[in-house]
PDB file of C-alpha atoms in Angstrom:
ATOM      1  CA  MET A   1      86.784  92.343  85.497  1.00 61.00           C
ATOM      2  CA  ARG A   2      88.332  89.550  87.543  1.00 77.00           C
ATOM      3  CA  ARG A   3      91.097  91.878  88.820  1.00 73.00           C
ATOM      4  CA  GLU A   4      88.466  94.421  89.916  1.00 84.00           C
ATOM      5  CA  ARG A   5      86.609  91.800  91.959  1.00 87.00           C
ATOM      6  CA  LYS A   6      89.867  90.705  93.564  1.00 89.00           C
ATOM      7  CA  THR A   7      90.694  94.304  94.429  1.00 89.00           C
ATOM      8  CA  ILE A   8      87.242  94.874  95.951  1.00 93.00           C
ATOM      9  CA  LEU A   9      87.644  91.711  98.045  1.00 92.00           C
ATOM     10  CA  ARG A  10      91.108  92.816  99.155  1.00 95.00           C
ATOM     11  CA  ILE A  11      89.790  96.256 100.081  1.00 95.00           C
ATOM     12  CA  ALA A  12      87.032  94.624 102.151  1.00 96.00           C
ATOM     13  CA  VAL A  13      89.546  92.374 103.936  1.00 96.00           C
ATOM     14  CA  ALA A  14      91.943  95.275 104.590  1.00 97.00           C
ATOM     15  CA  VAL A  15      89.124  97.470 105.931  1.00 97.00           C
ATOM     16  CA  ALA A  16      87.993  94.615 108.202  1.00 97.00           C
ATOM     17  CA  ILE A  17      91.543  94.147 109.533  1.00 97.00           C
ATOM     18  CA  CYS A  18      91.878  97.872 110.234  1.00 97.00           C
ATOM     19  CA  LEU A  19      88.500  97.992 111.978  1.00 97.00           C
ATOM     20  CA  VAL A  20      89.429  94.982 114.139  1.00 96.00           C
ATOM     21  CA  VAL A  21      92.685  96.681 115.137  1.00 95.00           C
ATOM     22  CA  GLY A  22      90.673  99.820 115.875  1.00 95.00           C
ATOM     23  CA  ALA A  23      88.197  97.873 117.999  1.00 94.00           C
ATOM     24  CA  LEU A  24      91.025  96.265 119.980  1.00 91.00           C
ATOM     25  CA  SER A  25      92.602  99.689 120.491  1.00 91.00           C
ATOM     26  CA  GLY A  26      89.202 100.942 121.583  1.00 89.00           C
ATOM     27  CA  PHE A  27      89.095  98.361 124.375  1.00 85.00           C
ATOM     28  CA  ALA A  28      92.392  99.690 125.752  1.00 82.00           C
ATOM     29  CA  THR A  29      91.089 103.238 125.430  1.00 85.00           C
ATOM     30  CA  GLN A  30      87.716 102.593 127.094  1.00 85.00           C
ATOM     31  CA  SER A  31      89.406 101.233 130.192  1.00 81.00           C
ATOM     32  CA  SER A  32      90.754 104.703 131.033  1.00 88.00           C
ATOM     33  CA  VAL A  33      88.701 107.374 129.260  1.00 84.00           C
ATOM     34  CA  ASP A  34      86.191 107.936 132.061  1.00 84.00           C
ATOM     35  CA  THR A  35      88.663 107.364 134.883  1.00 90.00           C
ATOM     36  CA  TRP A  36      92.362 108.159 134.521  1.00 93.00           C
ATOM     37  CA  TYR A  37      92.092 110.251 131.323  1.00 93.00           C
ATOM     38  CA  SER A  38      89.356 112.466 132.780  1.00 91.00           C
ATOM     39  CA  THR A  39      91.661 113.427 135.671  1.00 94.00           C
ATOM     40  CA  LEU A  40      94.478 114.662 133.420  1.00 95.00           C
ATOM     41  CA  ASN A  41      95.156 118.304 132.688  1.00 96.00           C
ATOM     42  CA  LYS A  42      94.509 118.732 128.977  1.00 96.00           C
ATOM     43  CA  PRO A  43      95.103 121.629 126.568  1.00 97.00           C
ATOM     44  CA  SER A  44      92.245 123.938 125.644  1.00 96.00           C
ATOM     45  CA  PHE A  45      92.121 122.486 122.120  1.00 96.00           C
ATOM     46  CA  ASN A  46      91.462 118.940 123.370  1.00 96.00           C
ATOM     47  CA  PRO A  47      88.354 117.698 121.512  1.00 95.00           C
ATOM     48  CA  PRO A  48      85.425 116.162 123.390  1.00 93.00           C
ATOM     49  CA  ASN A  49      85.772 112.431 124.045  1.00 89.00           C
ATOM     50  CA  TRP A  50      82.826 111.498 121.813  1.00 91.00           C
ATOM     51  CA  ILE A  51      84.635 112.726 118.664  1.00 94.00           C
ATOM     52  CA  PHE A  52      87.449 110.175 118.798  1.00 92.00           C
ATOM     53  CA  ALA A  53      85.477 106.996 117.962  1.00 92.00           C
ATOM     54  CA  PRO A  54      83.816 108.325 114.784  1.00 96.00           C
ATOM     55  CA  VAL A  55      87.033 109.974 113.572  1.00 97.00           C
ATOM     56  CA  TRP A  56      89.045 106.809 114.119  1.00 96.00           C
ATOM     57  CA  THR A  57      86.374 104.695 112.438  1.00 97.00           C
ATOM     58  CA  VAL A  58      86.544 106.845 109.303  1.00 98.00           C
ATOM     59  CA  LEU A  59      90.347 106.826 109.395  1.00 98.00           C
ATOM     60  CA  TYR A  60      90.514 103.023 109.745  1.00 98.00           C
ATOM     61  CA  ILE A  61      88.156 102.670 106.779  1.00 98.00           C
ATOM     62  CA  LEU A  62      90.290 105.033 104.662  1.00 98.00           C
ATOM     63  CA  MET A  63      93.444 103.180 105.709  1.00 98.00           C
ATOM     64  CA  GLY A  64      91.867  99.851 104.795  1.00 98.00           C
ATOM     65  CA  VAL A  65      90.725 101.119 101.408  1.00 98.00           C
ATOM     66  CA  ALA A  66      94.239 102.443 100.748  1.00 98.00           C
ATOM     67  CA  ALA A  67      95.875  99.147 101.751  1.00 98.00           C
ATOM     68  CA  GLY A  68      93.339  97.167  99.710  1.00 97.00           C
ATOM     69  CA  ILE A  69      94.033  99.265  96.615  1.00 97.00           C
ATOM     70  CA  VAL A  70      97.761  98.606  96.984  1.00 97.00           C
ATOM     71  CA  TRP A  71      97.176  94.907  97.677  1.00 96.00           C
ATOM     72  CA  GLY A  72      95.020  94.796  94.549  1.00 94.00           C
ATOM     73  CA  TYR A  73      98.177  95.165  92.443  1.00 91.00           C
ATOM     74  CA  GLY A  74      99.248  91.695  93.541  1.00 87.00           C
ATOM     75  CA  TYR A  75     101.223  90.742  96.592  1.00 82.00           C
ATOM     76  CA  TYR A  76     103.915  89.103  94.438  1.00 85.00           C
ATOM     77  CA  HIS A  77     105.228  92.516  93.316  1.00 88.00           C
ATOM     78  CA  LYS A  78     108.138  93.760  95.470  1.00 93.00           C
ATOM     79  CA  TRP A  79     106.805  97.337  95.679  1.00 94.00           C
ATOM     80  CA  VAL A  80     103.418  96.089  96.871  1.00 96.00           C
ATOM     81  CA  LYS A  81     105.014  93.794  99.452  1.00 96.00           C
ATOM     82  CA  THR A  82     107.232  96.583 100.749  1.00 96.00           C
ATOM     83  CA  ALA A  83     104.336  99.042 100.960  1.00 97.00           C
ATOM     84  CA  LEU A  84     102.156  96.533 102.817  1.00 97.00           C
ATOM     85  CA  TYR A  85     104.968  95.655 105.243  1.00 97.00           C
ATOM     86  CA  PHE A  86     105.265  99.329 106.173  1.00 98.00           C
ATOM     87  CA  PHE A  87     101.485  99.529 106.479  1.00 98.00           C
ATOM     88  CA  GLY A  88     101.407  96.500 108.801  1.00 97.00           C
ATOM     89  CA  PHE A  89     104.180  97.857 111.003  1.00 97.00           C
ATOM     90  CA  GLN A  90     102.513 101.233 111.381  1.00 98.00           C
ATOM     91  CA  LEU A  91      99.181  99.533 112.160  1.00 97.00           C
ATOM     92  CA  LEU A  92     100.854  97.562 114.981  1.00 96.00           C
ATOM     93  CA  LEU A  93     102.410 100.748 116.359  1.00 96.00           C
ATOM     94  CA  ASN A  94      99.038 102.467 116.123  1.00 97.00           C
ATOM     95  CA  ALA A  95      97.537  99.808 118.396  1.00 95.00           C
ATOM     96  CA  SER A  96     100.506  99.854 120.761  1.00 96.00           C
ATOM     97  CA  TRP A  97     100.086 103.610 121.264  1.00 96.00           C
ATOM     98  CA  SER A  98      96.556 103.074 122.622  1.00 94.00           C
ATOM     99  CA  ILE A  99      97.776 100.305 124.894  1.00 94.00           C
ATOM    100  CA  LEU A 100     100.625 102.451 126.242  1.00 95.00           C
ATOM    101  CA  PHE A 101      98.711 105.713 126.588  1.00 96.00           C
ATOM    102  CA  PHE A 102      95.323 104.500 127.811  1.00 94.00           C
ATOM    103  CA  GLY A 103      95.806 100.886 128.870  1.00 92.00           C
ATOM    104  CA  LEU A 104      99.064 101.315 130.786  1.00 94.00           C
ATOM    105  CA  GLN A 105      98.597 105.078 131.391  1.00 95.00           C
ATOM    106  CA  LEU A 106     102.103 105.913 130.185  1.00 96.00           C
ATOM    107  CA  PRO A 107     101.868 109.134 128.145  1.00 97.00           C
ATOM    108  CA  MET A 108     105.628 109.700 127.733  1.00 98.00           C
ATOM    109  CA  PRO A 109     106.477 106.260 126.273  1.00 98.00           C
ATOM    110  CA  ALA A 110     103.305 106.577 124.168  1.00 98.00           C
ATOM    111  CA  LEU A 111     104.641 109.863 122.770  1.00 98.00           C
ATOM    112  CA  VAL A 112     107.881 108.149 121.742  1.00 98.00           C
ATOM    113  CA  VAL A 113     105.878 105.412 119.988  1.00 98.00           C
ATOM    114  CA  LEU A 114     103.770 108.087 118.323  1.00 97.00           C
ATOM    115  CA  LEU A 115     106.864 109.804 116.905  1.00 97.00           C
ATOM    116  CA  VAL A 116     108.049 106.501 115.426  1.00 98.00           C
ATOM    117  CA  LEU A 117     104.505 105.908 114.162  1.00 98.00           C
ATOM    118  CA  LEU A 118     104.575 109.253 112.333  1.00 98.00           C
ATOM    119  CA  ILE A 119     107.789 108.261 110.575  1.00 98.00           C
ATOM    120  CA  LEU A 120     106.278 104.905 109.578  1.00 98.00           C
ATOM    121  CA  ILE A 121     103.109 106.578 108.297  1.00 98.00           C
ATOM    122  CA  LEU A 122     105.219 108.891 106.133  1.00 98.00           C
ATOM    123  CA  MET A 123     107.192 105.918 104.840  1.00 98.00           C
ATOM    124  CA  THR A 124     103.947 104.050 104.155  1.00 98.00           C
ATOM    125  CA  ILE A 125     102.532 107.009 102.228  1.00 98.00           C
ATOM    126  CA  TYR A 126     105.744 107.208 100.213  1.00 98.00           C
ATOM    127  CA  ARG A 127     105.600 103.472  99.425  1.00 98.00           C
ATOM    128  CA  PHE A 128     101.883 103.566  98.642  1.00 98.00           C
ATOM    129  CA  ASN A 129     102.516 106.452  96.239  1.00 98.00           C
ATOM    130  CA  ILE A 130     104.954 104.290  94.286  1.00 97.00           C
ATOM    131  CA  VAL A 131     102.172 101.743  93.765  1.00 97.00           C
ATOM    132  CA  ASN A 132      99.080 103.971  93.558  1.00 97.00           C
ATOM    133  CA  ARG A 133      98.700 107.720  94.138  1.00 98.00           C
ATOM    134  CA  THR A 134      95.081 107.454  95.318  1.00 98.00           C
ATOM    135  CA  ALA A 135      96.105 105.010  98.043  1.00 98.00           C
ATOM    136  CA  ALA A 136      98.763 107.450  99.238  1.00 98.00           C
ATOM    137  CA  ILE A 137      96.277 110.334  99.278  1.00 98.00           C
ATOM    138  CA  LEU A 138      93.792 108.271 101.314  1.00 98.00           C
ATOM    139  CA  MET A 139      96.438 108.014 104.067  1.00 98.00           C
ATOM    140  CA  ILE A 140      96.862 111.790 104.456  1.00 98.00           C
ATOM    141  CA  PRO A 141      93.874 112.370 106.807  1.00 98.00           C
ATOM    142  CA  TYR A 142      95.319 109.660 109.065  1.00 98.00           C
ATOM    143  CA  LEU A 143      98.720 111.351 109.015  1.00 98.00           C
ATOM    144  CA  LEU A 144      97.159 114.705 109.918  1.00 98.00           C
ATOM    145  CA  TRP A 145      95.112 113.201 112.751  1.00 98.00           C
ATOM    146  CA  VAL A 146      98.176 111.435 114.185  1.00 98.00           C
ATOM    147  CA  VAL A 147     100.098 114.727 114.057  1.00 98.00           C
ATOM    148  CA  PHE A 148      97.226 116.296 116.001  1.00 98.00           C
ATOM    149  CA  ALA A 149      97.229 113.348 118.441  1.00 97.00           C
ATOM    150  CA  GLY A 150     100.971 113.826 118.863  1.00 97.00           C
ATOM    151  CA  ILE A 151     100.508 117.477 119.763  1.00 98.00           C
ATOM    152  CA  LEU A 152      97.801 116.503 122.263  1.00 97.00           C
ATOM    153  CA  ASN A 153      99.981 113.738 123.698  1.00 98.00           C
ATOM    154  CA  PHE A 154     102.906 116.155 124.031  1.00 98.00           C
ATOM    155  CA  LYS A 155     100.759 118.792 125.768  1.00 98.00           C
ATOM    156  CA  ILE A 156      99.353 116.166 128.158  1.00 97.00           C
ATOM    157  CA  VAL A 157     102.898 115.085 129.073  1.00 97.00           C
ATOM    158  CA  GLN A 158     103.819 118.736 129.550  1.00 97.00           C
ATOM    159  CA  LEU A 159     100.754 119.603 131.670  1.00 97.00           C
ATOM    160  CA  ASN A 160     100.873 116.556 133.952  1.00 95.00           C
TER     161      ASN A 160
END
């Protein structure tokens, strides 16, 4: 029972960290959504702006739950440490994409970061799967959304 409580606490902490990173990314995004971003040529499949915040909120929660499950196995274990290092690196790149794309209005460098981010997400999923399959599966919606974001980012670079 004690391990379960620890895991629940770790999930809560990981979700909180992910949501804080998401909120910070949101600040960078908000600075340009109604100004610079609205002036860009976008592909026909670009979703409405209001969809991004709820989707990202759900994704950050899923990511946090996944990281918390992995962390629940004990940080002392080398596979857990490795998986969480990859998770942390991809989370930092996730935030830097928002800063580059929206904050600094640099879609091409943001696309490069996004490609590296995709590789890190795949590596994180692989490492999470070694520790816990459910944690790896919880990362798949995030992977799919980032692939979609990459396609959008690419099309925006192409159209502008």
